[in-house]
Amino acid sequence: MRTRTLTTVAAVGLLLAGCGSGGTGVPLRAADVTGVVAAPSADLPWDEPSLSQASDAYYEGMPLRLTDAAVEDADGNEIDAPAEGDTVEVWIGDGCAESSPVQCEIVALRVTG
């Protein structure tokens, strides 16, 4: 009986460990938006790159605040930040500040080109 309990606990632990990401820090679900990294703008009050050519107009101009985000290249290797002009996939967290442009919690970003 004890062996079965320990086996069940171990199996549940493995399932939970794999729920959040594909092992690379990027969630298993599809990206919320894609676009191109734009240089910081003098017109905005923050000094971060932003998302341009967004696949969903709602996210156009969104600052790419990546402090707590998983950031990787197309091969799944961790990188510090994308470069201006990089094509990216972006995963959004639980909420966005309804401003213009929108400000969202970014949980992951993958450079695709």
PDB file of C-alpha atoms in Angstrom:
ATOM      1  CA  MET A   1       0.000   0.000   0.000  1.00  0.00           C
ATOM      2  CA  ARG A   2       2.785   2.437   0.915  1.00  0.00           C
ATOM      3  CA  THR A   3       4.604   1.791  -2.385  1.00  0.00           C
ATOM      4  CA  ARG A   4       1.460   2.564  -4.387  1.00  0.00           C
ATOM      5  CA  THR A   5       0.976   5.828  -2.470  1.00  0.00           C
ATOM      6  CA  LEU A   6       4.561   6.921  -3.070  1.00  0.00           C
ATOM      7  CA  THR A   7       4.305   6.022  -6.754  1.00  0.00           C
ATOM      8  CA  THR A   8       1.078   8.022  -7.083  1.00  0.00           C
ATOM      9  CA  VAL A   9       2.609  11.027  -5.314  1.00  0.00           C
ATOM     10  CA  ALA A  10       5.681  10.875  -7.572  1.00  0.00           C
ATOM     11  CA  ALA A  11       3.526  10.635 -10.713  1.00  0.00           C
ATOM     12  CA  VAL A  12       1.387  13.618  -9.669  1.00  0.00           C
ATOM     13  CA  GLY A  13       4.550  15.617  -8.933  1.00  0.00           C
ATOM     14  CA  LEU A  14       5.935  14.908 -12.402  1.00  0.00           C
ATOM     15  CA  LEU A  15       2.651  15.931 -14.030  1.00  0.00           C
ATOM     16  CA  LEU A  16       2.522  19.190 -12.098  1.00  0.00           C
ATOM     17  CA  ALA A  17       6.155  19.967 -12.882  1.00  0.00           C
ATOM     18  CA  GLY A  18       5.429  19.763 -16.606  1.00  0.00           C
ATOM     19  CA  CYS A  19       2.204  21.778 -16.632  1.00  0.00           C
ATOM     20  CA  GLY A  20       3.600  25.282 -16.961  1.00  0.00           C
ATOM     21  CA  SER A  21       6.061  25.102 -19.794  1.00  0.00           C
ATOM     22  CA  GLY A  22       7.681  22.990 -22.425  1.00  0.00           C
ATOM     23  CA  GLY A  23      10.884  22.789 -20.401  1.00  0.00           C
ATOM     24  CA  THR A  24      12.282  25.924 -22.011  1.00  0.00           C
ATOM     25  CA  GLY A  25      10.409  28.497 -19.962  1.00  0.00           C
ATOM     26  CA  VAL A  26       7.846  29.105 -22.696  1.00  0.00           C
ATOM     27  CA  PRO A  27       4.249  28.045 -21.925  1.00  0.00           C
ATOM     28  CA  LEU A  28       2.855  25.039 -23.785  1.00  0.00           C
ATOM     29  CA  ARG A  29      -0.030  27.093 -25.180  1.00  0.00           C
ATOM     30  CA  ALA A  30       0.148  29.149 -28.371  1.00  0.00           C
ATOM     31  CA  ALA A  31       1.667  32.624 -28.137  1.00  0.00           C
ATOM     32  CA  ASP A  32      -0.821  35.418 -27.435  1.00  0.00           C
ATOM     33  CA  VAL A  33       0.654  37.750 -30.030  1.00  0.00           C
ATOM     34  CA  THR A  34       3.466  37.945 -32.571  1.00  0.00           C
ATOM     35  CA  GLY A  35       5.248  40.979 -33.920  1.00  0.00           C
ATOM     36  CA  VAL A  36       8.527  42.779 -34.452  1.00  0.00           C
ATOM     37  CA  VAL A  37      10.730  44.388 -31.804  1.00  0.00           C
ATOM     38  CA  ALA A  38      10.898  48.178 -32.162  1.00  0.00           C
ATOM     39  CA  ALA A  39      13.487  50.431 -30.529  1.00  0.00           C
ATOM     40  CA  PRO A  40      12.468  52.495 -27.476  1.00  0.00           C
ATOM     41  CA  SER A  41      10.501  55.561 -28.484  1.00  0.00           C
ATOM     42  CA  ALA A  42      11.160  59.095 -27.277  1.00  0.00           C
ATOM     43  CA  ASP A  43       7.363  59.567 -27.362  1.00  0.00           C
ATOM     44  CA  LEU A  44       6.805  57.068 -24.544  1.00  0.00           C
ATOM     45  CA  PRO A  45       7.673  57.426 -20.846  1.00  0.00           C
ATOM     46  CA  TRP A  46       9.594  54.124 -20.671  1.00  0.00           C
ATOM     47  CA  ASP A  47      12.973  53.130 -22.033  1.00  0.00           C
ATOM     48  CA  GLU A  48      12.126  49.646 -23.288  1.00  0.00           C
ATOM     49  CA  PRO A  49      11.668  48.261 -26.760  1.00  0.00           C
ATOM     50  CA  SER A  50       8.072  47.786 -27.849  1.00  0.00           C
ATOM     51  CA  LEU A  51       6.061  45.470 -30.064  1.00  0.00           C
ATOM     52  CA  SER A  52       5.354  46.681 -33.591  1.00  0.00           C
ATOM     53  CA  GLN A  53       3.488  45.007 -36.460  1.00  0.00           C
ATOM     54  CA  ALA A  54       1.503  43.114 -33.807  1.00  0.00           C
ATOM     55  CA  SER A  55      -0.669  40.242 -35.041  1.00  0.00           C
ATOM     56  CA  ASP A  56      -3.429  41.661 -32.802  1.00  0.00           C
ATOM     57  CA  ALA A  57      -3.845  45.455 -32.918  1.00  0.00           C
ATOM     58  CA  TYR A  58      -4.636  45.493 -29.179  1.00  0.00           C
ATOM     59  CA  TYR A  59      -0.937  44.842 -28.440  1.00  0.00           C
ATOM     60  CA  GLU A  60       0.525  47.350 -30.939  1.00  0.00           C
ATOM     61  CA  GLY A  61       3.187  49.454 -29.209  1.00  0.00           C
ATOM     62  CA  MET A  62       3.149  47.351 -26.007  1.00  0.00           C
ATOM     63  CA  PRO A  63       6.390  47.821 -24.061  1.00  0.00           C
ATOM     64  CA  LEU A  64       8.437  44.636 -23.919  1.00  0.00           C
ATOM     65  CA  ARG A  65       9.191  44.587 -20.196  1.00  0.00           C
ATOM     66  CA  LEU A  66      11.103  41.333 -19.856  1.00  0.00           C
ATOM     67  CA  THR A  67      12.412  41.545 -16.283  1.00  0.00           C
ATOM     68  CA  ASP A  68      10.646  38.375 -15.093  1.00  0.00           C
ATOM     69  CA  ALA A  69      10.028  36.784 -18.496  1.00  0.00           C
ATOM     70  CA  ALA A  70      11.573  33.698 -20.040  1.00  0.00           C
ATOM     71  CA  VAL A  71      13.385  34.933 -23.158  1.00  0.00           C
ATOM     72  CA  GLU A  72      14.766  32.516 -25.726  1.00  0.00           C
ATOM     73  CA  ASP A  73      15.944  32.219 -29.292  1.00  0.00           C
ATOM     74  CA  ALA A  74      14.323  30.032 -31.946  1.00  0.00           C
ATOM     75  CA  ASP A  75      16.345  27.007 -30.760  1.00  0.00           C
ATOM     76  CA  GLY A  76      15.105  27.316 -27.174  1.00  0.00           C
ATOM     77  CA  ASN A  77      18.353  28.765 -25.819  1.00  0.00           C
ATOM     78  CA  GLU A  78      18.006  31.396 -23.098  1.00  0.00           C
ATOM     79  CA  ILE A  79      19.019  34.903 -24.211  1.00  0.00           C
ATOM     80  CA  ASP A  80      19.100  38.256 -22.429  1.00  0.00           C
ATOM     81  CA  ALA A  81      16.872  40.218 -24.794  1.00  0.00           C
ATOM     82  CA  PRO A  82      15.721  40.360 -28.392  1.00  0.00           C
ATOM     83  CA  ALA A  83      17.309  42.813 -30.830  1.00  0.00           C
ATOM     84  CA  GLU A  84      15.548  45.583 -32.707  1.00  0.00           C
ATOM     85  CA  GLY A  85      13.925  44.109 -35.819  1.00  0.00           C
ATOM     86  CA  ASP A  86      13.617  40.573 -34.410  1.00  0.00           C
ATOM     87  CA  THR A  87      10.349  38.784 -35.120  1.00  0.00           C
ATOM     88  CA  VAL A  88       8.953  37.454 -31.837  1.00  0.00           C
ATOM     89  CA  GLU A  89       6.205  35.398 -30.219  1.00  0.00           C
ATOM     90  CA  VAL A  90       4.939  36.784 -26.902  1.00  0.00           C
ATOM     91  CA  TRP A  91       3.072  35.088 -24.060  1.00  0.00           C
ATOM     92  CA  ILE A  92       1.053  37.367 -21.780  1.00  0.00           C
ATOM     93  CA  GLY A  93       0.354  36.752 -18.088  1.00  0.00           C
ATOM     94  CA  ASP A  94      -2.866  37.304 -16.183  1.00  0.00           C
ATOM     95  CA  GLY A  95      -3.596  40.909 -16.929  1.00  0.00           C
ATOM     96  CA  CYS A  96      -2.922  44.062 -18.825  1.00  0.00           C
ATOM     97  CA  ALA A  97      -3.170  47.715 -17.824  1.00  0.00           C
ATOM     98  CA  GLU A  98      -5.739  49.269 -20.121  1.00  0.00           C
ATOM     99  CA  SER A  99      -3.655  52.159 -21.339  1.00  0.00           C
ATOM    100  CA  SER A 100      -2.534  53.271 -24.749  1.00  0.00           C
ATOM    101  CA  PRO A 101      -0.444  51.439 -25.606  1.00  0.00           C
ATOM    102  CA  VAL A 102      -1.545  48.526 -23.451  1.00  0.00           C
ATOM    103  CA  GLN A 103       0.911  47.418 -20.749  1.00  0.00           C
ATOM    104  CA  CYS A 104       0.934  43.682 -20.051  1.00  0.00           C
ATOM    105  CA  GLU A 105       2.810  41.247 -17.866  1.00  0.00           C
ATOM    106  CA  ILE A 106       4.984  39.300 -20.279  1.00  0.00           C
ATOM    107  CA  VAL A 107       5.759  35.779 -19.095  1.00  0.00           C
ATOM    108  CA  ALA A 108       7.760  34.618 -22.120  1.00  0.00           C
ATOM    109  CA  LEU A 109       9.158  35.813 -25.421  1.00  0.00           C
ATOM    110  CA  ARG A 110      10.686  33.729 -28.207  1.00  0.00           C
ATOM    111  CA  VAL A 111      12.670  35.192 -31.092  1.00  0.00           C
ATOM    112  CA  THR A 112      11.561  33.478 -34.307  1.00  0.00           C
ATOM    113  CA  GLY A 113      13.452  35.426 -36.898  1.00  0.00           C
TER     114      GLY A 113
END
